[in-house]
Structures are given as structure tokens and as C-alpha cells.
Short mmCIF file of C-alpha atoms in Angstrom, two decimals:
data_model
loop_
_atom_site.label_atom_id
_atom_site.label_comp_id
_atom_site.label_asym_id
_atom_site.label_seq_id
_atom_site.Cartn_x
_atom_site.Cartn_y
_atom_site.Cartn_z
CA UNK A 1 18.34 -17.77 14.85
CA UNK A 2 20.53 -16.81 11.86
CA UNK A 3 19.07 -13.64 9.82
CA UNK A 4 19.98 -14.36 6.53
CA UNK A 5 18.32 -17.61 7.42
CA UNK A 6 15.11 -15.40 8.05
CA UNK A 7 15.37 -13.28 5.37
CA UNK A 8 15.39 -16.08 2.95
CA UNK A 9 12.37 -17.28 4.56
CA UNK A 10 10.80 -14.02 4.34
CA UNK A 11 11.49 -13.53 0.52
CA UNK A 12 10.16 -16.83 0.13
CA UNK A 13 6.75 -16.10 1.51
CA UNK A 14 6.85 -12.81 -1.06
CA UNK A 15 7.73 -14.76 -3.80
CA UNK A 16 4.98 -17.28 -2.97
CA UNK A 17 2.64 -13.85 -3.00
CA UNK A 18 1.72 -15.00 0.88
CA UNK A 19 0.90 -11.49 1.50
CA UNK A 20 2.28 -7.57 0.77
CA UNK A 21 5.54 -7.58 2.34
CA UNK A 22 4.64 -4.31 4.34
CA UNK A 23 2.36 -7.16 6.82
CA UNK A 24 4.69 -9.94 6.11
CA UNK A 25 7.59 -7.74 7.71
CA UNK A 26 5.55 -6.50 10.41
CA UNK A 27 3.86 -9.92 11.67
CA UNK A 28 6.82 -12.14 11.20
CA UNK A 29 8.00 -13.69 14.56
CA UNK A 30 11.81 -12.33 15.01
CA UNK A 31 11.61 -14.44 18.17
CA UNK A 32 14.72 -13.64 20.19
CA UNK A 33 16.67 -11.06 17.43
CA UNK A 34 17.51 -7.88 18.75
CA UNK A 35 16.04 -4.64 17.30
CA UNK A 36 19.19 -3.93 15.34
CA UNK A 37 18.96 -7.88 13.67
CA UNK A 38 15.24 -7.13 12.98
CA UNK A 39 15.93 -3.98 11.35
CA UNK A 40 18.75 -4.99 9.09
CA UNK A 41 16.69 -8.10 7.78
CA UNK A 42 13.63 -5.67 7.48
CA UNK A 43 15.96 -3.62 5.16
CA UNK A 44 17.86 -5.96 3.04
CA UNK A 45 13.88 -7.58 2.40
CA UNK A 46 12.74 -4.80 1.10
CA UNK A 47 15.79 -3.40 -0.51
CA UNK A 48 15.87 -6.33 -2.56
CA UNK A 49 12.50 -6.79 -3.53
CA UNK A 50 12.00 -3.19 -4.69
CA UNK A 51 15.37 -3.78 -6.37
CA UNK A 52 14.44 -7.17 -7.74
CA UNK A 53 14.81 -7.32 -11.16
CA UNK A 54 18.36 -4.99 -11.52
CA UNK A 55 19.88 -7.51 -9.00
CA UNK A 56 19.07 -10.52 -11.13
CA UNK A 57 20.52 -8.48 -14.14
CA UNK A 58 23.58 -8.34 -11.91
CA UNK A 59 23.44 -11.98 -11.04
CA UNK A 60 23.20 -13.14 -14.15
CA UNK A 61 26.33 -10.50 -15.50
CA UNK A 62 28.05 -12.50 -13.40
CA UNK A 63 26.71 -15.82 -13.57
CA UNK A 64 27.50 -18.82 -16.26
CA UNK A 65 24.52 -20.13 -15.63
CA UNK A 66 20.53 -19.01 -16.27
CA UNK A 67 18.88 -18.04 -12.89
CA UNK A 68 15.50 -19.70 -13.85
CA UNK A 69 17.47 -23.19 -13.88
CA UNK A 70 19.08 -22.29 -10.61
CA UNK A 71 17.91 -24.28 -7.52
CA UNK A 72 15.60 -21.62 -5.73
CA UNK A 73 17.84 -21.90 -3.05
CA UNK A 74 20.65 -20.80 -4.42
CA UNK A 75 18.80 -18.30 -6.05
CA UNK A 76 18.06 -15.92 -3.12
CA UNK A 77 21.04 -16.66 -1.10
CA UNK A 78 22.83 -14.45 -4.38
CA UNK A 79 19.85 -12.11 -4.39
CA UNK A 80 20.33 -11.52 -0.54
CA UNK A 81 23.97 -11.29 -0.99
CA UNK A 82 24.24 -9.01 -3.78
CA UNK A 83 21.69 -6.55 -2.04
CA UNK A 84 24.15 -6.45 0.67
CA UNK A 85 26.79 -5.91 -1.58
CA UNK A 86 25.42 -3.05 -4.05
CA UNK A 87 22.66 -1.43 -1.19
CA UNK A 88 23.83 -2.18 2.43
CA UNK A 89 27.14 -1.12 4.34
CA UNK A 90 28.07 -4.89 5.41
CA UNK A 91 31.62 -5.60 4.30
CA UNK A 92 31.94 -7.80 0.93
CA UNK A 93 34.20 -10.30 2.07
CA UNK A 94 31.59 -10.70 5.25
CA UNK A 95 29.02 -10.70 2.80
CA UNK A 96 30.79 -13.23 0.44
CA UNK A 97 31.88 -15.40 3.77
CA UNK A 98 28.55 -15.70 5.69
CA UNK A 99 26.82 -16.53 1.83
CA UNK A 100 28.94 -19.27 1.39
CA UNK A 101 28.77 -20.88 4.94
CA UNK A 102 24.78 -20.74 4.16
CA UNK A 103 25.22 -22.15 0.16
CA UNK A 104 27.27 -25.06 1.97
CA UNK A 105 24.49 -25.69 5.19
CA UNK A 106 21.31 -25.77 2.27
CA UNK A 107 23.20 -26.86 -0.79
CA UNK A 108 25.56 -28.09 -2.99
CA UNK A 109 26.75 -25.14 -4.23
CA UNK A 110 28.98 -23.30 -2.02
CA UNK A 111 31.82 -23.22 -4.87
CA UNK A 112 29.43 -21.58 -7.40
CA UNK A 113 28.06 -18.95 -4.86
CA UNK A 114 31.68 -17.77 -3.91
CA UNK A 115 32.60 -17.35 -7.84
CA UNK A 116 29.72 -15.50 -8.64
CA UNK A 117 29.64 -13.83 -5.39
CA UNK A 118 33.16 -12.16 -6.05
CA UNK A 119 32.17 -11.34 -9.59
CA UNK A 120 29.70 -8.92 -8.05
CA UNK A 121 32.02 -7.57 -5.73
CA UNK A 122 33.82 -6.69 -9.04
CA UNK A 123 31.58 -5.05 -11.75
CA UNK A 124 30.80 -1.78 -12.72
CA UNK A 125 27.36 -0.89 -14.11
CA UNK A 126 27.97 3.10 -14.63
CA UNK A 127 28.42 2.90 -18.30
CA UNK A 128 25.60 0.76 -19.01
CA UNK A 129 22.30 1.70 -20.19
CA UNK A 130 20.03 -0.32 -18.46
CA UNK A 131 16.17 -0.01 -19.55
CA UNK A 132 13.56 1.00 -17.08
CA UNK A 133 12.44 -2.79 -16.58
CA UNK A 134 15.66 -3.41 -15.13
CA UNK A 135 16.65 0.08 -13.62
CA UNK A 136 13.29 0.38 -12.05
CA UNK A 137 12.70 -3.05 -11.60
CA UNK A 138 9.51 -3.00 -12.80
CA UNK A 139 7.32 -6.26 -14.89
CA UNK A 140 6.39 -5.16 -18.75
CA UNK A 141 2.68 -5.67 -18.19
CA UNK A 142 2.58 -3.11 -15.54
CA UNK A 143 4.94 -0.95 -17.26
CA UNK A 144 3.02 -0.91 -20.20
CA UNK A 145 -0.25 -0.07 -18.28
CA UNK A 146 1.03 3.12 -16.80
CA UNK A 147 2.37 3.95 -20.38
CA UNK A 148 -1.40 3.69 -21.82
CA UNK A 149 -2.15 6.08 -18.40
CA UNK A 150 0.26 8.49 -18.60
CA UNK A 151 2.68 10.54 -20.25
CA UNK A 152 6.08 9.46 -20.91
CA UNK A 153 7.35 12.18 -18.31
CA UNK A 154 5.05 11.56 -15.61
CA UNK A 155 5.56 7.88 -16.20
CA UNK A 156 8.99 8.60 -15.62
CA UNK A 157 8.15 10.47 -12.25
CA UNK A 158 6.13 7.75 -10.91
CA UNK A 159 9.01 5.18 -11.37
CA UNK A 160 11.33 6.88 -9.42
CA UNK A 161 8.71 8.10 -6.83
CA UNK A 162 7.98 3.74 -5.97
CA UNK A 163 11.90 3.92 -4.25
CA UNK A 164 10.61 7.08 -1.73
CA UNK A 165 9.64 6.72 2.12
CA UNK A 166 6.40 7.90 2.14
CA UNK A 167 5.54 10.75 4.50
CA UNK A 168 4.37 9.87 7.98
CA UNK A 169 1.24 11.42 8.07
CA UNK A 170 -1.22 11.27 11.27
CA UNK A 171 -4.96 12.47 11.98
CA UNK A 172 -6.02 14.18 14.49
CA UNK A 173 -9.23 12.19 16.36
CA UNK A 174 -11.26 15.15 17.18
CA UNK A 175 -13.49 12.79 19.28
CA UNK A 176 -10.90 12.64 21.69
CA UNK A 177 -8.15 15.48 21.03
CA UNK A 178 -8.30 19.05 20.59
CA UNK A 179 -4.57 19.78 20.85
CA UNK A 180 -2.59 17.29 19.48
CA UNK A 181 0.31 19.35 17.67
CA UNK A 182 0.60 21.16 21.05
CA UNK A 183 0.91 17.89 22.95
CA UNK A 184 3.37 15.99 20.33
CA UNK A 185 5.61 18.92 19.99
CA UNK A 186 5.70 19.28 23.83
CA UNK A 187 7.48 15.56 23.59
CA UNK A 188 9.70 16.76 21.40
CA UNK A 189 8.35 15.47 17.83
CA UNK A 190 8.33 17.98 15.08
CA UNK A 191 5.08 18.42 13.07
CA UNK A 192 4.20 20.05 9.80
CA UNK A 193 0.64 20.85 8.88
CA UNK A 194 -0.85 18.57 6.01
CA UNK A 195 -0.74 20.63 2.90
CA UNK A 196 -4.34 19.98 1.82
CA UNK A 197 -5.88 18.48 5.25
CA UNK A 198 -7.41 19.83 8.41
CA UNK A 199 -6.40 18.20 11.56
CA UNK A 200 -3.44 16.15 9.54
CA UNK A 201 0.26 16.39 10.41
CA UNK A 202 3.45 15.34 8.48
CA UNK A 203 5.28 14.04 11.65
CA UNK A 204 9.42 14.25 10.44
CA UNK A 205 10.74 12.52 13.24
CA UNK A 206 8.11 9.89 13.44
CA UNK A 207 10.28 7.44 15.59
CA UNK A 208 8.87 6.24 19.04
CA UNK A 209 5.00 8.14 17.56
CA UNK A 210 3.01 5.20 18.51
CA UNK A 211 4.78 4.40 21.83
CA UNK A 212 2.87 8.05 23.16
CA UNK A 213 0.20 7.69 25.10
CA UNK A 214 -2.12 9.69 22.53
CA UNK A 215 -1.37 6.92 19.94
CA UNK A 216 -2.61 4.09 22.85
CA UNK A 217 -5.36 5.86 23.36
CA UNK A 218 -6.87 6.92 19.95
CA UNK A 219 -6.62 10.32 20.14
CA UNK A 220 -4.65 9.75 16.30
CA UNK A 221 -4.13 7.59 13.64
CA UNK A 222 -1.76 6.96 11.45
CA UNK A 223 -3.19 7.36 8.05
CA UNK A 224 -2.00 8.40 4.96
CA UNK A 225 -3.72 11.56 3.37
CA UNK A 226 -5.34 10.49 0.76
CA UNK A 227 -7.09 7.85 3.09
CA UNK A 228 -8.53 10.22 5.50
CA UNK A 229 -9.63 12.77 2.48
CA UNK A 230 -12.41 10.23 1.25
CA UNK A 231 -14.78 10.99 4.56
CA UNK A 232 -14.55 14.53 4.16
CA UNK A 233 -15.72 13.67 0.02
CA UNK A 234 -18.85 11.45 1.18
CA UNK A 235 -20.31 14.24 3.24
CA UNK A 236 -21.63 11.86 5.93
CA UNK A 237 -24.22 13.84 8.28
CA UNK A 238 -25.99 13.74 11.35
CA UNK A 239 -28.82 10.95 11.43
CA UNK A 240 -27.78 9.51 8.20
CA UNK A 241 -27.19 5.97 7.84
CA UNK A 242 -23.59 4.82 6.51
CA UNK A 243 -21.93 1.70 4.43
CA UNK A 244 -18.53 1.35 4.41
CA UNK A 245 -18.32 -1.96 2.22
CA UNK A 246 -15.19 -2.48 2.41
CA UNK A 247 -14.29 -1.44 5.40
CA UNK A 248 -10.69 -3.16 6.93
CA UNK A 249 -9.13 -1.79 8.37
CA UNK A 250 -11.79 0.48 10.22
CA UNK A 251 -9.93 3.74 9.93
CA UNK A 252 -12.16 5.53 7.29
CA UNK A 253 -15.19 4.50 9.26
CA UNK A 254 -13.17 6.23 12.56
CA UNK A 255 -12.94 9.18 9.89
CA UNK A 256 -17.18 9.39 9.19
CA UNK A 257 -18.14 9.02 12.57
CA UNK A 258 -15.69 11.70 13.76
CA UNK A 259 -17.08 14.00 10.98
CA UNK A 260 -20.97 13.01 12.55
CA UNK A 261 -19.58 13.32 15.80
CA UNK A 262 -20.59 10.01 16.27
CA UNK A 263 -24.21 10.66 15.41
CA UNK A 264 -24.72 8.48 12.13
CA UNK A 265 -25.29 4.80 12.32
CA UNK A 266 -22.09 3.19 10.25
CA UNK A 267 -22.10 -0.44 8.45
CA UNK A 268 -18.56 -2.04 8.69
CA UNK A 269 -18.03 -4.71 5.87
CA UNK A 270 -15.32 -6.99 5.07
CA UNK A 271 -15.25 -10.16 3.42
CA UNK A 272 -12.62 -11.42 5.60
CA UNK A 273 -14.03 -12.47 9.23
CA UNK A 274 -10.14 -11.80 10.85
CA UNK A 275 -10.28 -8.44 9.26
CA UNK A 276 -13.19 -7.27 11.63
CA UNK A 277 -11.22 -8.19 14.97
CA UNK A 278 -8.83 -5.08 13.38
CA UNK A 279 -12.04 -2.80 12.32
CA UNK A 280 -13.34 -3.40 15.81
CA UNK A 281 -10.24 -2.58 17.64
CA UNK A 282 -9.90 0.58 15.99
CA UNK A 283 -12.98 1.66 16.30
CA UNK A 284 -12.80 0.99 20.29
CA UNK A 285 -9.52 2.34 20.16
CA UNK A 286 -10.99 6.05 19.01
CA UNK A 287 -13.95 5.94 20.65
CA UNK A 288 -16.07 5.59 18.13
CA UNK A 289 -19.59 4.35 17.93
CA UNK A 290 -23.34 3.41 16.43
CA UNK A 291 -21.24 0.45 14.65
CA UNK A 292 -22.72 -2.42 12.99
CA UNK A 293 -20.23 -5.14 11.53
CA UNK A 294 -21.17 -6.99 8.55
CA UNK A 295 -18.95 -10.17 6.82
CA UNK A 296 -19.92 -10.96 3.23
CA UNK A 297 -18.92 -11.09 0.20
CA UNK A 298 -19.46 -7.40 -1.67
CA UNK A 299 -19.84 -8.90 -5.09
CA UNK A 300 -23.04 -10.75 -3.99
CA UNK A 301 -26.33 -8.72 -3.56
CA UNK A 302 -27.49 -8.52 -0.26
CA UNK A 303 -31.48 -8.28 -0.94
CA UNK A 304 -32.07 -6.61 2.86
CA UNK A 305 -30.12 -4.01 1.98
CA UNK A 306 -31.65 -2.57 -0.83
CA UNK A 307 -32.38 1.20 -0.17
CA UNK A 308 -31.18 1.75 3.16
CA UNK A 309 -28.12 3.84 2.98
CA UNK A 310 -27.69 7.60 2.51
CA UNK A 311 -24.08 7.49 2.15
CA UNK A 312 -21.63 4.55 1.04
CA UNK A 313 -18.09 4.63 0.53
CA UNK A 314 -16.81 2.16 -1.79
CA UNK A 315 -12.84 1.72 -0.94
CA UNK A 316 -12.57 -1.07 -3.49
CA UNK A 317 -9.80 -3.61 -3.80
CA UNK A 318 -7.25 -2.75 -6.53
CA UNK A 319 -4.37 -3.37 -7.82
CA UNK A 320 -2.70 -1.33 -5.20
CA UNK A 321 -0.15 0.36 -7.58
CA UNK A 322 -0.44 3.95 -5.69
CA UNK A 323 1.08 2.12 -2.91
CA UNK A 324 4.00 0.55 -5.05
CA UNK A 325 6.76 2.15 -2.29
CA UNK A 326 5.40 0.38 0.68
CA UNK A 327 4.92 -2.77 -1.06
CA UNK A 328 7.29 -3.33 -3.62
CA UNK A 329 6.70 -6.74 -4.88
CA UNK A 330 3.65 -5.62 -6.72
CA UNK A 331 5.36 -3.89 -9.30
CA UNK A 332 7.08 -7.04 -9.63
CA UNK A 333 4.30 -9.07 -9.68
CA UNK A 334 1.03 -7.26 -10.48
CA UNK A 335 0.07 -8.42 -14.55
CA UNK A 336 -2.83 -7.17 -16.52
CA UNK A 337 -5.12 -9.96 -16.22
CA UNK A 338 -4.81 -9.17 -12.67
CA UNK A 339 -6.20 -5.80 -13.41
CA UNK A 340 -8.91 -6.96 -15.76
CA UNK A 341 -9.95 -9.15 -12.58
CA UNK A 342 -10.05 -7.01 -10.53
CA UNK A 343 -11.88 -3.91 -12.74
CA UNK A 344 -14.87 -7.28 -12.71
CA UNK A 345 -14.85 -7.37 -8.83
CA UNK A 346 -15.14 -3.19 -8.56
CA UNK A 347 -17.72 -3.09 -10.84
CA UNK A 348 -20.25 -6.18 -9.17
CA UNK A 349 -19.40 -4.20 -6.00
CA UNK A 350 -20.78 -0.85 -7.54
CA UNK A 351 -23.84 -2.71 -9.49
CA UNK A 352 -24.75 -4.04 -5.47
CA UNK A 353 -23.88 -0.74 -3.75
CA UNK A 354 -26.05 1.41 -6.48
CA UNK A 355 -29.00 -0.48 -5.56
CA UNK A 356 -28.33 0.08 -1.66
CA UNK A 357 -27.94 3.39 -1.69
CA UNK A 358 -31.36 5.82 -1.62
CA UNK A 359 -32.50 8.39 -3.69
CA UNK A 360 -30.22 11.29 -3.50
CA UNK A 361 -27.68 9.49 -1.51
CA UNK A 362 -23.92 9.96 -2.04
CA UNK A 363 -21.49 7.53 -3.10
CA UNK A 364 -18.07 7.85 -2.83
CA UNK A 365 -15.76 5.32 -5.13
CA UNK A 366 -12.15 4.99 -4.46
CA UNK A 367 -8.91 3.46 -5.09
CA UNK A 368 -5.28 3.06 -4.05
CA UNK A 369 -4.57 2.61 -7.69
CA UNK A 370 -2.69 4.73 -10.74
CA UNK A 371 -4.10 3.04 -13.52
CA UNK A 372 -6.78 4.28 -15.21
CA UNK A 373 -8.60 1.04 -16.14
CA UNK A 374 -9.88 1.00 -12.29
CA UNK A 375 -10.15 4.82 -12.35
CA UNK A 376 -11.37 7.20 -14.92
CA UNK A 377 -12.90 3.73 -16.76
CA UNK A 378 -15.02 2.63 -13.91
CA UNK A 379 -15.92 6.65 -13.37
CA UNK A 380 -17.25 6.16 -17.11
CA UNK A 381 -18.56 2.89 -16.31
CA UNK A 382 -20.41 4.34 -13.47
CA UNK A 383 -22.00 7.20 -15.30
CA UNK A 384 -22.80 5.29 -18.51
CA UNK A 385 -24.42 1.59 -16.77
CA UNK A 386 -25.66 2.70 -13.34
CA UNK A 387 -28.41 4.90 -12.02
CA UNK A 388 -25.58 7.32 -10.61
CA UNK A 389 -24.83 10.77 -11.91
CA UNK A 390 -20.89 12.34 -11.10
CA UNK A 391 -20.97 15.14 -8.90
CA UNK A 392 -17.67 18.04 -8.60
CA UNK A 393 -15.32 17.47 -6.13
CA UNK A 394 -14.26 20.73 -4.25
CA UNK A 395 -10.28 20.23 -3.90
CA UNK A 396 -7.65 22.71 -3.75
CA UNK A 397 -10.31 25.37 -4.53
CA UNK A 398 -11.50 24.20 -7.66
CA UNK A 399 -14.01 21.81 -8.62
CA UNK A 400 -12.62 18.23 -10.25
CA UNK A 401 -14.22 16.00 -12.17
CA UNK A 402 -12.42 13.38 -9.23
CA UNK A 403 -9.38 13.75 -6.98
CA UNK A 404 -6.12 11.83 -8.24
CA UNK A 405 -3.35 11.57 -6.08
CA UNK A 406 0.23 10.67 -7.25
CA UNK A 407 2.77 9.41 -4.86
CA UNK A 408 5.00 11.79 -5.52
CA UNK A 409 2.84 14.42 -4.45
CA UNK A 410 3.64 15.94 -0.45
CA UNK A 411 1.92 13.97 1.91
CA UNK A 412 0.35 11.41 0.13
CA UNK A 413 0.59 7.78 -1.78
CA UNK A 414 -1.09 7.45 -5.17
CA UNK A 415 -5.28 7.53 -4.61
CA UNK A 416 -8.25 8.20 -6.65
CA UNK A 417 -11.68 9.31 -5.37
CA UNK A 418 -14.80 10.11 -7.22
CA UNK A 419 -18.06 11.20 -6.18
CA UNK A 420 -21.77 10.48 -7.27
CA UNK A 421 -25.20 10.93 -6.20
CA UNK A 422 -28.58 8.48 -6.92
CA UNK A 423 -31.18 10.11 -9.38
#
């Protein structure tokens, strides 16, 4: 098995938007590679996908051709090699070498690829003033939305916070563990309490963390802050009866039940059958239970459900932009009618969930996104269309309109949770 063989294939299935390359990377079957092969095509994959757009300026800097007529091919054996050039510590003339050998197995075009190969081995960007499309590798659309969002300065923080590792945060499963920091710490890993989070821990050497025997058996979970913040917002209690409608992959459920001490009935949904295997095995995993699993569609009313919840959580599907740094391609990809698509599918979802949550219930809306047409818009939406009125959120000691997470924030990825109870 040849890895830049595999990491063509992987870009491949990114560029055909076959899934966020966070999955794609961790699914994909490496059959016999070693863990050092694995890791470098997991690397120069990413590296060049969150890097996507300055590498074609490079390309074509040194190109005498236009990339769009280039034979696809072609095209990503120079986007893997110049990411090994510019971003990894492979040698050029290896790089160069093992680029050609594949441009001459898959093409026609071996000659080209060494030219413009070498040309990159040669130029010097430093006294060029690239534009934040290109230095940030980031589409116009998108770029534009956050502009309408934010201020120029904070726009300017976000970009550069989509190239940071994200925090390795882990949750304490109080169903099953008492002592956790105690018992990590005792094998040697070194844990910071969550800044804003009971029972949460910034893990800094998170290497080996789910090859413990408290990660086998459920007594954490890996789960980034802002995720496990949105149970503690819903208020779930004791004999209440729970939707999470969208509910993959089963982890904020874990969350509700632990709160309840697993004395509320919870409704798992997801549209996607496979996707309850993974709700299921979590939930088994942390001992968790009073679980009912549900697969339909959330944008179609479900007439026997109609006033029966006293607390719903509604993790919609977004455009997944406070998440930019573990999937790069969808600041590459992600375009506004996207967005307007999706701000249609959050709000059917509401419309349904308004009309199956009681009197006085709480609803919890969320999203893993920055922009504010899903956010503060479907807040106002909220208010304005449905029978819902927004409630305070107690954070940090003060009350908030809603909680709004930025990535570059300790601890967390970008997140947005509002509250709101049924007249």
C-alpha cells in the first residue's frame, strides 16, 4: 500500500464532500500501514485541506497552466506534494522524486509535475500580501457571512483560531465515577479543571486516554465543553420525560440522564438508522438508562407526540462552522445557500418540537455554528413565530440572553445555546 496513493484517495472522498474529514480519517481502512504511515497521511490530509486554497495560490505561482483545466489527477498529486514541501519535514527532492514516480504510474504528466514541483521548492511568499481568502484559505461566501456576524477584529480572531488543536476535554460520568482526576493522574496523565464546567477536565497529554480502562468502561467521555454545557441549560429533572431530537451521537442524552440520575425517561432521535447503533452503544457504554430510540425525520410532525415532553433539546444540524478546526473542508466548501437550507430545516424542526413540548416545558436550541443567521435569527424567529418565550441563561455568573461560544475561547469549539419555556 503506497500512502501518497491513500492520501490521494482520501482527498478525493473530501473533495467529493463524502463526509467531514475528521470521520473520513478515522474510518478509513489503513489496512497493513504502520502507525507512523497512518499518522503522516492523517497529517498531510488535513494539513492540506485546511491549507487548501494558499497551496493552489502556490501551485498556480508556479504553474503555466490553470489548475481548473488540470486533469484532477494531477491536481492533488501537486497539492499533496507542495503540502509536504511548505508544511511537513519530508525532504524536497524525496518529495519531488516519489511525486513524479506517482505523476508517471496515473498519468501523462510526470515532466510537468517535476517542473512545477521544483518551482515550489524555489519561491518565496514573505513579501507578498496575500488576502485572507488565500492566507486563511477560506471560500468568499463564508467569509462574507462571518463579516455580516462579526466585527472586523473578531473576524480576524476566528480565522486564525480554525488552524488550532482544540483542547481535549473529557466528562466525568458521575453514574459510574466519583474520582476520576485522582485515578487519571495516578496513570500519569495531567489534568486541568474545565474553566466553566463541573466534573470536566482539559486532559494535556491526552495520548493513550481512551486505551484506560475508565474510557472502556464509561466512566468518561470525550466531549467538548460546549457539548456537555447544553444538559446542565435544559434543566432535565427527576420523573420528567425527555426528547433529544437529534440525538447522534448519544452523548448529550448520557449528559441528561446523568443529571436525573437516570430517573427521567429520554427519547433518542436520529434520522439516520446507522446513527442509533452509535447512540445505543454509548448509552450502554455509561450505563445509562429509561431509553427509548426513535428514527424519523425531525422536519415531519409526528402527531403522537404532541404534548408529551417536559424537556427537549434541539441540537440542530448546522453549518458546523464552530467546528471549522476539526473539519477543515467546510470553510472550503460551506456557501450561503447552504446556510439558507439549512436555517429552513432548524426552523420545521422547532415548528414540530414547539408543539411536543407541554405547557411550561423547557426547550433548549443549539448549534455548533458562528453565524448568526442559525443563531441570534432563529432566537428571534423563535420568540416572534412560536408559542415559546426566551428565558436567561445563568453563565459565568450573569444572566445571557444565550450562551455563545467562540473557538478560540479555553476549552471549547464555537457553540450557541438558547433557552425557552412554553406559555
Amino acid at each position: 500500500m503506497n500512502i501518497r496513493n491513500e492520501i490521494i484517495n482520501i482527498t478525493n472522498s473530501i473533495n467529493n464532500k463524502s463526509g467531514y474529514s475528521s470521520e473520513l480519517l478515522k474510518t478509513y481502512d489503513y489496512g497493513d500501514l504502520d502507525k507512523r504511515d497512518i499518522a503522516y497521511i492523517k497529517r498531510c490530509v488535513f494539513t492540506e485541506i485546511e491549507n487548501r486554497f494558499f497551496i493552489d495560490y502556490v501551485i498556480s505561482k508556479c504553474s503555466d497552466l490553470e489548475l481548473n483545466k488540470l486533469d484532477k489527477i494531477v491536481l492533488e498529486i501537486l497539492r499533496m506534494a507542495t503540502t509536504e514541501i511548505l508544511f511537513m519535514k519530508t525532504a524536497d527532492y524525496a518529495v519531488v522524486d516519489e511525486a513524479v514516480e506517482l505523476a508517471n504510474n496515473l498519468t501523462h504528466y510526470k515532466d510537468y509535475v517535476n517542473a512545477v514541483l521544483r518551482e515550489v521548492c524555489r519561491i518565496n511568499l514573505d513579501e507578498e500580501d496575500l488576502g485572507d481568502e488565500i492566507k486563511f484559505s477560506i471560500n468568499k461566501e463564508l467569509l462574507k457571512m462571518l463579516n455580516k456576524s462579526y466585527s472586523k477584529k473578531t473576524v480576524k480572531k476566528l480565522l486564525k483560531s480554525f488552524f488550532y488543536k482544540s483542547d481535549f476535554v473529557i466528562k466525568q460520568n458521575k453514574l459510574k465515577e466519583n474520582n476520576l482526576k485522582t485515578n487519571l493522574e495516578n496513570q500519569g496523565f495531567v489534568l486541568e479543571q474545565h474553566p466553566f464546567l463541573k466534573d470536566s477536565f482539559i486532559v494535556k497529554n491526552p495520548e493513550s486516554t481512551i486505551d484506560t480502562n475508565e474510557f472502556k468502561e464509561g466512566k468518561f467521555i470525550i466531549q467538548d465543553g460546549s457539548c456537555s454545557l447544553c444538559a446542565e441549560v435544559l434543566e432535565p429533572v427527576e420523573n420528567s420525560i425527555v426528547l433529544d431530537i437529534c440525538a447522534a451521537p448519544g452523548s448529550k442524552s448520557c449528559n441528561i440522564q446523568e443529571i436525573t440520575n437516570n430517573q427521567s425517561i429520554i427519547y433518542c432521535n436520529d434520522i439516520n438508522e446507522n446513527k442509533i447503533y452509535r447512540i445505543k452503544e454509548n448509552v450502554n457504554k455509561c450505563g445509562v438508562e429509561n431509553v427509548q430510540y426513535m428514527n424519523f425525520d425531525a422536519t415531519i410532525l409526528q402527531e403522537d407526540l404532541i404534548n408529551k415532553f417536559d424537556r427537549i433539546l434541539v441540537d440542530a444540524p448546522c453549518s458546523a462552522t464552530g467546528v471549522i478546526n476539526k473539519n477543515p473542508e467546510i470553510k472550503l466548501f460551506r456557501t450561503k445557500k447552504d446556510v439558507e437550507d439549512l436555517v429552513l430545516i432548524q426552523r420545521k424542526i422547532l415548528e414540530n418540537c414547539e408543539k411536543y413540548l407541554k405547557k411550561g416545558g423547557i426547550l433548549v436550541y443549539s448549534t455548533c455554528s458562528l453565524l448568526k443567521e442559525e443563531n441570534e435569527e432563529n432566537v428571534d424567529y423563535i420568540e416572534n413565530k412560536l408559542n415559546l418565550k426566551r428565558e436567561d441563561i445563568d453563565f459565568y455568573g450573569d444572566k445571557n440572553e444565550f450562551i455563545k461560544l467562540m473557538p478560540f475561547q479555553k476549552g471549547t469549539q464555537g457553540f450557541f445555546i438558547s433557552k425557552f419555556v412554553k406559555d
